[in-house]
Amino acid sequence: MTAKTPEFTPATLEAWHKAATKSAPGGDVSQLDWITPDGIRVKPLYTAADTQALPHADTLPGFEPFLRGPQATMYAVRPWTIRQYAGFSTAEESNAFYRKALAAGGQGVSVAFDLATHRGYDSDHPRVTGDVGKAGVAIDSVEDMKILFNEIPLDKVSVSMTMNGAVLPVLAGYVVAAEEQGVSQDQLSGTIQNDILKEFMVRNTYIYPPEPSMKIIGDIIEYTSTHMPKFNSISISGYHMQEAGANQALEMAFTLADGKEYVKTAIAKGMDVDDFAGRLSFFWAVGMNFYLEIAKMRAARLLWCRIMKGFNAKNPKSLMLRTHCQTSGWSLTEQDPYNNVVRTTIEAMAAVFGGTQSLHTNSLDEAIALPTEFSSRIARNTQLIIQEETHITHVIDPWAGSYMMESLTQEMVDKAWAIIEEVDAMGGMTKAVDSGWAKLKIEAAAAEKQARIDSGKDVIVGVNKYKLAKEDPVDILEVDNVKVRDGQIARLKAIKAQRDNAAVQAALQALTTAAESGQGNLLDLSIRAIRLRATVGEVSDALEQIFGRHRADTQKVTGVYAAAYDSAEGWDKLKGEIAQFAEQQGRRPRVMIAKLGQDGHDRGAKVVATAYADLGFDVDMGPLFQTPEECARQAIENDVHAVGVSTLAAGHKTLVPAIIAELKKQGAHDIIVFVGGVIPRQDYEFLYEAGVKGIYGPGTPIPASAKDVLEQIRKAVG
């Protein structure tokens, strides 16, 4: 006898409901529903009735709308590419890391550049003293690029480069390094991120304003589609949006809307959509929201197919969303850090179940410092174990037909599409970004999330629940920033002494002229300049003469943290203490939240500013990319009691002592300095000896830090 599929009649569902009420809180089954951060109601039970009306539940992988995967056979024939994102210190050290990783099972190179390079500064520029070689590899010229890829055959190994601001000289350096290795442009495979709209929203490693930045993107798409047919000209990135606080629906909607804008830009240059769309790729964050991450990736493929049909794309490759994924860095904890191995494994599984084409898995120590070789090996092996030991790869889209997953996928489709329509009504993503609306939506989501964690509503194991009584130290990788910078400056001097300076200046002038006239392809002209040994900084400066340098708005959201913080007693007590201070001193405690150096990751800074303001502090936000001198001057002019430095890029040992020294130099001995962010505990004593009054690492509840800052201010004012 063949077993029949059970039919969920009203009577059987009523029987389940009665059984469930016995254990449901207060006898109310609706209390078991889970409301996601995106506002989607997830039920505890799904049945066939939930999928009967879905339009795409019965489709095939490799065919429109690609819900179940962009390729027909997916991992059953070829697993995803293991592509570990790395870069630190010098080109020599990064090259050695890449070669070891490739020998140990890595299948592609993914380059992390330092912040000086991202922002188009050479290593000898005075604004980047604390940034060189710290959060990625320092690249000043094609000579650095040649070392970076030494003995890595660029005709065989695909290269992904996370670069947006200085995208022209960096991509040009890669092309010229390959040429001098004997590899022609048409042999190159890989991806350049080249996603500037996302930078204006969250990551902030931009150089030029939006309009000329979009011109650069168009030129790169145009050049690569002609000369580099195997190379992906843009990786449209949601990763940094989620890392900055966006929920899954916001991340997906804004990323797809960015992609739509880039397609419009290329078409406006006279290109046919099918000539370039097949080389566009995407980049998602994968966090701990397991079900939603899988649904997001399935929904995104469907929506991208819908969007590209709207541009009359006909080639199936133009309709097909292909993506790289990276496990969340934000979900990693400084406390009990070996838990991070588990978190990364769960996130990697979600990426695989969602159908990623390549994957980076973060290392357990990245909430503390740069990853060590030991932690990087565990991260890489996580993927190898999933590929080689679990047999997950043998089934294409294992979640297909799941009552819950198909329903949740459609919920994500509907939620994201509504946001995309809202963006379209504003005139597109460029206008949504220019207005500041998109950035504020993400910052509000970040503040709400942090409030749920700080109040214990959202559990983080080892941070706000099941905490260790004592934390053991973890070995970290530390970069000698001064040594790296000195080496880079020496190499820059040698290059400039040996090149034909007249030819270089002529090539740079050609770039400036093209930027002014709008004629000529800027990538083509950058390649010519880089061949002559122009530097990253020189190419960037040649364009900055015409385009200028973008300055971000520092507005902040208000009221969001307080509304989501679910621990009224402690909150109200602290608000009362702040009000009492104001009554005694004649003004409220005033703090300035600062970002020093070229670190543009401002999620922490914005969330802290929002929460402190909601508590009753007067809060000033310093502009991004300040020098210690500029920060001290603003703090004095604004008459603040304290400066809070937010750091995520390992420059704290250089920049924090510098701001303390500068405050003293300018006569402001009474302004206290506190620090928050990614700071190894091994560095705490150094910072305290430098004069820091409070250090608040990842996982510190914001009200706890605020209470401590208030106490320090009280001591300072007597």
XYZ file of C-alpha atoms in Angstrom:
718
model
C 0.000 0.000 0.000
C 1.133 3.505 -0.776
C 0.924 5.918 2.143
C -1.316 8.924 1.514
C -0.257 12.485 2.137
C -2.205 13.647 5.194
C -4.931 16.158 4.487
C -5.106 19.043 6.916
C -8.845 19.470 7.233
C -10.394 22.138 9.451
C -11.077 19.403 11.992
C -7.477 18.174 12.173
C -6.156 21.727 12.415
C -8.614 22.438 15.206
C -7.353 19.340 17.019
C -3.761 20.582 16.712
C -4.792 24.003 17.966
C -6.362 22.474 21.088
C -3.268 20.364 21.773
C -0.972 23.373 21.272
C -2.909 25.627 23.628
C -2.045 23.339 26.527
C 1.618 24.367 26.376
C 1.276 27.829 24.797
C 1.903 30.838 27.108
C -1.421 31.780 28.671
C -3.135 29.224 26.455
C -2.746 31.590 23.476
C -1.177 29.909 20.421
C -0.616 33.295 18.748
C 2.011 33.936 21.442
C 4.149 31.330 19.686
C 4.358 33.508 16.563
C 7.746 35.102 15.980
C 7.856 38.665 14.641
C 11.113 39.102 12.719
C 13.072 42.377 12.684
C 11.623 42.868 9.185
C 8.078 42.829 10.587
C 7.250 39.388 9.152
C 5.059 37.170 11.325
C 6.470 33.618 11.354
C 4.023 30.982 12.562
C 5.021 27.916 14.590
C 3.196 25.611 12.144
C 2.877 25.653 8.350
C 0.778 23.323 6.205
C 0.121 22.728 2.514
C -2.513 25.468 2.615
C 0.268 28.040 3.092
C 1.842 27.210 -0.279
C -1.201 26.541 -2.484
C -1.499 30.114 -3.751
C 2.223 30.812 -4.188
C 3.091 31.619 -7.813
C 6.656 30.258 -7.881
C 6.692 27.333 -5.445
C 6.885 24.722 -8.221
C 9.803 25.969 -10.356
C 13.151 24.422 -11.321
C 16.737 25.514 -10.603
C 18.539 27.110 -13.538
C 15.293 28.410 -15.036
C 13.307 31.605 -14.550
C 12.758 33.041 -12.026
C 15.853 31.243 -10.589
C 14.228 30.969 -7.157
C 15.879 27.584 -6.620
C 19.332 28.546 -7.897
C 21.007 30.158 -10.905
C 22.425 26.878 -12.250
C 20.441 23.763 -13.127
C 22.712 21.379 -11.195
C 24.112 23.745 -8.536
C 26.519 22.024 -6.103
C 25.719 18.510 -7.368
C 28.254 19.167 -10.153
C 30.364 22.008 -8.754
C 30.390 23.277 -5.148
C 30.625 26.952 -4.335
C 34.043 28.624 -4.485
C 35.876 28.915 -1.160
C 37.105 32.502 -1.310
C 38.654 33.750 1.941
C 38.814 37.549 2.250
C 42.220 38.558 3.578
C 44.873 41.221 3.437
C 47.045 42.757 6.102
C 50.223 44.678 6.580
C 52.445 44.443 3.489
C 51.985 42.980 0.027
C 54.691 40.418 0.852
C 52.876 39.104 3.948
C 49.488 39.045 2.218
C 50.965 37.187 -0.761
C 52.404 34.528 1.546
C 48.982 34.132 3.192
C 47.193 33.770 -0.179
C 49.631 31.135 -1.424
C 49.256 29.079 1.771
C 45.456 29.362 1.588
C 45.385 28.246 -2.056
C 47.624 25.288 -1.242
C 45.340 24.324 1.668
C 42.077 24.242 -0.299
C 41.231 27.863 -1.063
C 39.886 28.328 -4.573
C 40.184 32.050 -5.182
C 41.869 35.158 -3.790
C 39.825 37.884 -2.096
C 41.791 41.031 -1.280
C 41.221 43.332 1.709
C 42.913 46.704 1.258
C 43.896 49.053 4.050
C 41.849 52.172 4.667
C 44.461 54.522 3.250
C 44.210 52.702 -0.093
C 40.399 52.648 0.038
C 40.314 56.397 0.452
C 42.818 57.085 -2.326
C 45.759 58.184 -0.176
C 49.341 57.047 -0.609
C 50.979 55.719 2.556
C 53.043 58.891 3.001
C 49.981 61.150 3.297
C 49.767 62.877 6.721
C 46.054 61.992 7.157
C 46.698 58.232 7.212
C 49.414 57.921 9.850
C 47.438 55.391 11.922
C 45.783 53.515 9.039
C 48.562 52.133 6.842
C 48.531 48.318 6.762
C 46.108 48.089 9.680
C 42.789 46.730 8.362
C 44.086 45.376 5.078
C 47.072 45.438 2.766
C 48.761 48.717 1.824
C 48.885 49.258 -1.962
C 50.463 52.411 -3.360
C 51.477 51.373 -6.892
C 51.668 48.561 -9.427
C 54.923 47.452 -7.786
C 52.920 46.582 -4.646
C 50.340 44.799 -6.829
C 53.031 42.705 -8.507
C 54.303 41.573 -5.095
C 50.742 40.894 -3.917
C 50.149 38.420 -6.773
C 53.683 37.050 -7.059
C 53.615 33.351 -8.126
C 49.798 33.407 -8.238
C 48.847 32.668 -11.878
C 46.241 35.313 -12.679
C 45.088 33.458 -15.791
C 43.976 30.565 -13.540
C 43.110 32.072 -10.123
C 40.101 34.381 -9.897
C 40.604 37.514 -7.815
C 37.955 39.409 -5.877
C 38.826 42.924 -4.762
C 36.730 44.809 -2.223
C 37.359 48.300 -3.507
C 34.996 51.190 -4.179
C 36.611 54.569 -3.525
C 39.992 54.181 -5.242
C 38.503 51.666 -7.661
C 40.196 53.128 -10.762
C 43.869 52.981 -9.698
C 43.412 49.662 -7.852
C 41.709 47.892 -10.768
C 44.257 49.443 -13.122
C 47.087 48.159 -10.901
C 45.671 44.628 -11.046
C 45.398 44.795 -14.864
C 48.972 46.063 -15.266
C 50.377 43.553 -12.746
C 48.713 40.777 -14.779
C 50.118 42.184 -18.044
C 53.620 42.181 -16.588
C 53.011 38.588 -15.467
C 52.184 37.761 -19.103
C 48.409 37.522 -18.643
C 46.203 39.463 -21.056
C 43.073 41.316 -19.951
C 40.702 38.862 -21.631
C 42.112 36.037 -19.462
C 41.385 37.742 -16.161
C 38.544 36.428 -14.002
C 37.190 37.699 -10.723
C 35.240 40.645 -9.351
C 35.754 44.267 -8.384
C 33.199 45.506 -5.848
C 32.770 48.950 -7.442
C 29.531 49.600 -5.497
C 29.642 53.246 -4.490
C 25.993 53.817 -3.523
C 26.402 51.388 -0.636
C 29.439 53.364 0.526
C 27.389 56.550 0.848
C 24.838 54.655 2.931
C 26.998 52.666 5.327
C 30.659 51.840 4.846
C 31.880 55.328 3.887
C 35.065 54.433 1.976
C 34.092 56.832 -0.800
C 36.234 59.568 -2.290
C 34.148 61.571 -4.757
C 30.512 62.788 -4.606
C 27.718 60.568 -5.979
C 27.434 61.977 -9.513
C 31.084 61.587 -10.617
C 31.243 58.282 -8.719
C 28.420 56.949 -10.895
C 30.350 58.142 -13.980
C 33.319 56.039 -12.821
C 31.095 52.970 -12.429
C 29.724 53.422 -15.942
C 33.236 53.692 -17.377
C 34.350 50.509 -15.604
C 31.321 48.541 -16.821
C 31.942 49.830 -20.353
C 35.678 49.030 -20.364
C 35.461 45.578 -18.781
C 32.573 44.428 -21.000
C 34.820 45.111 -24.018
C 38.295 44.104 -22.779
C 37.696 41.786 -19.780
C 34.744 39.531 -20.714
C 35.403 37.005 -17.895
C 35.632 39.670 -15.183
C 32.678 40.842 -13.056
C 32.626 44.628 -13.284
C 30.602 45.207 -10.138
C 29.627 43.330 -6.976
C 26.467 44.937 -5.686
C 26.832 44.638 -1.957
C 24.267 44.235 0.777
C 26.895 42.866 3.144
C 27.910 46.187 4.632
C 24.280 47.274 4.960
C 23.477 44.329 7.232
C 26.738 44.861 9.114
C 25.630 48.477 9.648
C 22.298 47.329 11.086
C 19.896 46.679 8.186
C 17.487 43.792 8.599
C 17.309 41.191 5.808
C 14.453 42.872 3.920
C 16.181 46.277 3.951
C 19.494 44.725 2.902
C 17.883 42.909 -0.009
C 15.683 45.795 -1.166
C 18.387 48.467 -1.045
C 20.932 46.201 -2.746
C 18.595 45.306 -5.600
C 17.628 48.973 -5.930
C 21.349 49.835 -6.155
C 21.702 47.225 -8.893
C 18.785 48.752 -10.753
C 20.513 52.145 -10.600
C 23.770 50.755 -11.978
C 21.930 49.112 -14.883
C 20.291 52.453 -15.687
C 23.727 54.133 -15.590
C 25.216 51.640 -18.078
C 22.214 51.868 -20.413
C 22.502 55.673 -20.321
C 26.030 55.273 -21.754
C 24.451 53.632 -24.797
C 25.149 50.020 -23.825
C 22.751 47.165 -24.544
C 21.624 45.531 -21.295
C 22.551 42.028 -22.473
C 26.118 43.168 -23.242
C 26.962 43.743 -19.578
C 24.241 42.427 -17.244
C 25.597 38.870 -17.251
C 28.765 40.102 -15.496
C 26.992 41.844 -12.627
C 27.240 39.985 -9.326
C 25.952 40.440 -5.783
C 27.349 40.134 -2.261
C 25.192 39.242 0.766
C 25.821 39.172 4.486
C 24.684 36.000 6.211
C 23.860 36.481 9.876
C 22.343 34.385 12.625
C 18.751 34.736 11.420
C 18.944 31.291 9.788
C 15.538 30.954 8.108
C 15.406 34.555 6.898
C 18.874 34.383 5.331
C 17.911 31.352 3.222
C 14.605 32.966 2.233
C 16.378 36.250 1.411
C 18.706 34.629 -1.110
C 15.894 32.714 -2.812
C 13.703 35.841 -2.903
C 16.511 38.024 -4.235
C 16.992 35.821 -7.299
C 13.290 36.024 -8.104
C 13.205 39.807 -7.711
C 16.354 40.403 -9.761
C 14.834 38.377 -12.584
C 11.728 40.573 -12.336
C 13.810 43.772 -12.345
C 15.907 42.733 -15.354
C 12.827 41.765 -17.340
C 11.745 45.350 -16.749
C 14.865 46.410 -18.690
C 13.902 44.023 -21.523
C 16.887 41.763 -20.866
C 16.591 38.614 -22.958
C 19.752 36.622 -22.290
C 19.118 34.193 -19.375
C 22.506 35.196 -17.895
C 21.234 38.778 -17.624
C 18.267 37.616 -15.549
C 20.311 35.428 -13.233
C 21.458 36.749 -9.846
C 24.828 35.272 -8.870
C 26.239 36.022 -5.450
C 29.174 35.839 -3.088
C 28.370 35.587 0.626
C 30.294 36.334 3.783
C 29.356 35.277 7.270
C 28.608 38.145 9.620
C 31.439 39.995 11.312
C 29.010 41.905 13.500
C 27.580 38.697 15.021
C 31.031 37.700 16.319
C 31.629 38.374 19.998
C 34.705 39.394 21.946
C 33.326 37.509 24.952
C 33.664 33.703 24.924
C 35.053 33.961 21.364
C 35.180 30.221 20.618
C 31.391 30.451 20.326
C 32.135 32.307 17.097
C 33.188 29.052 15.402
C 29.633 27.781 15.939
C 28.070 31.040 14.761
C 30.141 31.057 11.581
C 29.255 27.423 10.859
C 25.521 28.119 11.183
C 25.810 31.193 8.949
C 27.846 29.249 6.376
C 25.124 26.579 6.290
C 22.495 29.259 5.634
C 24.571 30.654 2.750
C 24.917 27.179 1.250
C 21.213 26.343 1.667
C 20.434 29.709 0.058
C 22.538 28.848 -2.998
C 25.652 31.065 -2.870
C 28.259 30.890 -5.671
C 31.203 31.654 -3.398
C 31.682 32.061 0.335
C 33.984 33.628 2.903
C 33.801 32.382 6.482
C 34.976 34.768 9.207
C 37.520 33.778 11.831
C 36.714 33.392 15.528
C 38.960 36.276 16.630
C 37.757 39.019 14.258
C 35.749 40.774 16.984
C 39.096 41.279 18.733
C 41.757 41.826 16.068
C 42.941 40.678 12.646
C 42.630 36.893 12.239
C 45.619 34.712 13.056
C 46.790 31.887 10.802
C 45.318 29.427 13.338
C 41.831 31.003 13.324
C 41.874 31.489 9.533
C 42.527 27.764 9.074
C 39.480 26.877 11.195
C 37.356 29.310 9.173
C 38.504 27.835 5.847
C 38.109 24.245 7.098
C 34.527 25.025 8.108
C 33.711 25.278 4.411
C 35.787 22.245 3.449
C 33.944 20.139 6.038
C 30.545 21.279 4.747
C 31.644 20.536 1.167
C 33.448 17.261 1.754
C 31.846 15.591 4.806
C 28.146 16.449 5.062
C 26.816 15.386 1.624
C 24.763 18.615 1.575
C 26.048 19.281 -1.949
C 24.272 16.271 -3.444
C 20.798 17.870 -3.281
C 19.828 20.977 -5.237
C 17.844 23.445 -3.090
C 16.973 21.059 -0.230
C 14.425 23.567 1.137
C 12.241 23.458 -1.987
C 8.657 22.593 -1.191
C 9.012 23.370 2.514
C 5.711 24.880 3.619
C 7.557 27.311 5.858
C 10.449 28.208 3.534
C 8.304 28.764 0.443
C 5.920 30.949 2.461
C 8.760 32.868 4.074
C 10.434 33.384 0.686
C 7.242 34.959 -0.663
C 6.950 37.131 2.461
C 10.504 38.373 1.820
C 9.646 39.022 -1.844
C 6.624 41.113 -0.893
C 8.384 43.014 1.900
C 11.435 43.905 -0.223
C 9.396 44.779 -3.306
C 7.350 47.273 -1.282
C 10.611 48.996 -0.216
C 11.903 49.000 -3.820
C 8.663 50.644 -4.971
C 9.148 53.274 -2.246
C 12.669 53.939 -3.578
C 11.366 54.155 -7.157
C 8.795 56.728 -6.055
C 11.689 58.898 -4.797
C 13.311 58.752 -8.239
C 15.697 55.856 -7.644
C 18.420 54.855 -5.226
C 20.775 57.756 -5.964
C 18.104 60.187 -4.768
C 17.188 57.967 -1.809
C 20.860 57.975 -0.782
C 21.352 61.710 -1.454
C 18.381 62.571 0.750
C 19.801 60.601 3.682
C 16.565 58.570 3.929
C 18.181 55.198 3.181
C 20.999 55.728 5.679
C 18.576 56.718 8.441
C 16.424 53.623 7.822
C 19.467 51.427 8.407
C 20.606 53.390 11.458
C 17.148 53.113 13.014
C 17.223 49.328 12.535
C 20.703 49.206 14.122
C 19.625 51.219 17.175
C 16.546 49.029 17.642
C 18.648 45.845 17.434
C 21.195 47.112 19.964
C 18.436 48.075 22.380
C 16.948 44.567 22.174
C 20.368 43.071 22.961
C 21.153 45.479 25.801
C 17.787 44.820 27.427
C 18.195 41.034 27.059
C 15.246 40.615 24.690
C 17.601 39.202 22.035
C 19.993 36.628 23.500
C 23.700 36.603 22.643
C 25.255 33.575 24.331
C 28.289 34.562 26.394
C 27.422 38.274 26.207
C 24.037 38.916 27.827
C 23.314 35.334 28.927
C 25.478 32.394 30.085
C 28.434 34.737 30.627
C 31.819 33.387 31.669
C 33.019 34.435 35.112
C 36.525 34.846 33.702
C 37.632 35.359 30.119
C 40.857 33.687 29.005
C 43.133 35.740 26.712
C 43.150 34.894 23.006
C 46.279 35.090 20.868
C 45.986 37.924 18.362
C 47.767 39.141 15.247
C 49.186 42.622 15.680
C 50.519 44.741 12.830
C 53.418 47.134 13.424
C 51.832 50.113 11.703
C 54.955 52.296 11.937
C 57.174 49.630 10.356
C 54.721 49.012 7.505
C 54.333 52.721 6.789
C 58.081 53.305 6.771
C 58.526 50.455 4.272
C 55.777 51.786 2.007
C 57.229 55.306 2.063
C 60.656 53.954 1.104
C 59.163 52.054 -1.845
C 57.232 55.150 -2.963
C 60.422 57.210 -2.972
C 62.213 54.559 -5.035
C 59.405 54.367 -7.624
C 59.268 58.132 -8.056
C 63.047 58.330 -8.421
C 63.154 55.706 -11.196
C 60.143 56.593 -13.393
C 59.724 59.074 -16.237
C 58.100 61.857 -14.236
C 57.221 63.973 -17.269
C 55.325 61.064 -18.831
C 53.554 60.385 -15.525
C 52.461 64.011 -15.192
C 51.133 63.990 -18.766
C 49.111 60.834 -18.048
C 47.713 62.358 -14.851
C 46.803 65.563 -16.694
C 44.921 63.451 -19.259
C 42.854 62.042 -16.398
C 42.096 65.516 -15.041
C 41.099 66.729 -18.500
C 38.791 63.740 -19.035
C 37.178 64.298 -15.629
C 36.513 67.923 -16.568
C 35.233 67.287 -20.107
C 33.375 64.048 -19.506
C 35.094 62.612 -22.575
C 37.214 59.450 -22.547
C 37.117 56.332 -20.410
C 38.599 56.910 -16.951
C 39.634 53.270 -16.433
C 41.490 53.213 -19.729
C 43.318 56.429 -18.806
C 44.063 55.108 -15.289
C 45.649 51.958 -16.729
C 47.900 54.115 -18.911
C 48.972 56.197 -15.905
C 49.583 53.143 -13.692
C 51.739 51.502 -16.398
C 54.006 54.561 -16.139
C 54.185 54.064 -12.323
C 51.720 56.733 -11.240
C 50.609 55.974 -7.672
C 47.155 55.315 -6.228
C 47.230 58.704 -4.516
C 48.300 60.548 -7.650
C 45.540 59.042 -9.799
C 42.987 59.835 -7.084
C 44.266 63.414 -6.751
C 44.109 63.959 -10.511
C 40.372 63.266 -10.408
C 39.782 65.038 -7.093
C 40.921 68.298 -8.687
C 37.673 68.244 -10.691
C 35.324 66.010 -8.739
C 36.165 67.188 -5.208
C 36.002 64.987 -2.075
C 32.637 63.992 -0.604
C 31.739 64.919 2.982
C 29.003 62.921 4.708
C 26.092 64.297 6.703
C 26.371 63.437 10.417
C 22.656 63.498 11.313
C 21.467 60.827 13.738
C 18.180 59.107 14.519
C 16.456 59.839 17.824
C 14.029 57.983 20.054
C 14.543 54.567 18.442
C 16.855 53.064 21.074
C 14.707 54.241 23.985
C 11.531 52.868 22.384
C 13.074 49.395 21.936
C 14.946 49.198 25.259
C 12.968 46.793 27.403
C 14.300 47.468 30.901
C 12.528 50.582 32.084
C 13.643 50.613 35.731
C 17.394 50.924 35.099
C 16.835 53.225 32.133
C 14.658 55.665 34.065
C 17.087 55.681 37.016
C 19.980 56.621 34.721
C 17.900 59.315 33.018
C 17.178 60.708 36.465
C 20.885 60.840 37.330
C 21.616 62.711 34.094
C 18.814 65.176 34.809
C 20.221 65.666 38.313
C 23.673 66.422 36.843
C 22.090 69.029 34.558
C 20.345 70.670 37.518
C 23.552 70.793 39.557
C 25.869 71.949 36.740
C 23.498 74.199 34.838
C 23.820 72.111 31.682
C 23.537 68.520 30.578
C 26.618 66.288 30.278
C 27.971 66.861 26.769
C 29.874 64.221 24.793
C 31.341 64.186 21.323
C 31.372 60.848 19.497
C 34.353 60.743 17.139
C 35.760 58.599 14.339
C 39.479 59.157 13.827
C 41.554 58.236 10.795
C 40.030 56.671 7.695
C 37.745 54.156 9.438
C 34.265 54.785 8.010
C 32.415 51.988 9.836
C 30.110 54.149 11.934
C 27.378 51.741 13.128
C 28.713 51.706 16.681
C 29.258 55.449 16.778
C 25.758 56.223 15.498
C 24.042 53.738 17.839
C 25.937 55.065 20.880
C 25.124 58.664 19.890
C 21.439 57.783 19.515
C 21.233 55.958 22.860
C 23.163 58.650 24.771
C 20.895 61.346 23.325
C 17.809 59.325 24.296
C 19.186 59.145 27.861
C 19.549 62.926 28.084
C 23.176 63.629 27.139
C 23.922 66.477 24.755
C 25.624 64.624 21.902
C 27.779 65.992 19.097
C 28.800 63.782 16.175
C 32.209 64.519 14.760
C 32.515 64.204 10.976
C 34.121 61.074 9.589
C 37.865 60.919 8.868
C 39.016 63.493 11.419
C 42.632 63.841 12.435
C 43.306 64.004 16.194
C 44.059 67.729 15.792
C 40.705 68.403 14.093
C 38.837 66.334 16.665
C 40.440 68.144 19.608
C 39.657 71.527 18.068
C 35.971 70.637 17.569
C 35.674 69.204 21.084
C 37.050 72.424 22.572
C 34.894 74.659 20.383
C 31.775 72.677 21.364
C 32.747 72.801 25.054
C 32.218 69.072 25.606
C 32.902 67.187 28.818
C 34.081 64.034 27.050
C 35.208 62.639 23.687
C 34.209 59.077 22.843
C 36.378 57.501 20.155
C 34.766 54.671 18.187
C 37.340 52.354 16.616
C 36.960 49.275 14.414
C 40.111 49.360 12.310
C 42.955 48.683 14.758
C 44.332 52.219 14.758
C 43.594 52.839 18.437
C 47.184 52.554 19.695
C 48.234 55.380 17.376
C 45.173 57.618 17.198
C 43.818 57.554 20.760
C 47.061 58.688 22.467
C 47.271 61.340 19.745
C 43.843 62.835 20.582
C 44.693 62.870 24.314
C 47.994 64.607 23.605
C 46.305 67.082 21.283
C 43.638 68.011 23.856
C 46.392 68.729 26.374
C 48.371 70.663 23.782
C 45.343 72.849 23.084
C 44.773 73.457 26.815
C 41.798 71.145 27.360
C 43.139 68.974 30.201
C 39.638 68.630 31.643
C 38.061 66.884 28.616
C 38.060 63.148 29.280
C 38.495 60.499 26.557
C 36.755 57.130 26.408
C 37.019 54.451 23.724
C 34.653 51.825 22.334
C 34.862 49.194 19.616
C 37.191 46.400 18.572
C 40.053 46.641 21.048
C 42.053 43.593 22.209
C 42.139 43.312 26.000
C 45.915 43.140 25.713
C 45.789 46.816 24.665
C 43.632 48.065 27.572
C 46.550 48.783 29.899
C 48.383 50.692 27.155
C 45.314 52.907 26.596
C 44.716 53.483 30.305
C 48.352 54.523 30.717
C 47.884 56.932 27.794
C 45.075 58.608 29.760
C 41.877 56.894 28.588
C 39.174 56.948 31.297
C 36.921 54.168 30.007
C 37.139 51.302 27.490
C 33.970 49.593 26.250
C 34.550 46.587 24.029
C 32.022 44.733 21.872
C 29.047 43.482 23.871
C 29.150 46.269 26.457
C 25.542 47.357 27.173
C 25.237 50.995 26.186
C 23.477 52.045 29.440
C 26.408 50.539 31.398
C 28.922 52.571 29.380
C 26.750 55.690 29.723
C 26.615 55.323 33.510
C 30.395 54.978 33.665
C 30.945 57.992 31.383
C 28.604 60.064 33.565
C 30.632 59.096 36.660
C 33.892 60.038 34.940
C 32.443 63.413 33.913
C 31.281 64.025 37.503
C 34.812 63.383 38.769
C 36.284 65.694 36.125
C 33.972 68.627 36.958
C 34.387 68.082 40.708
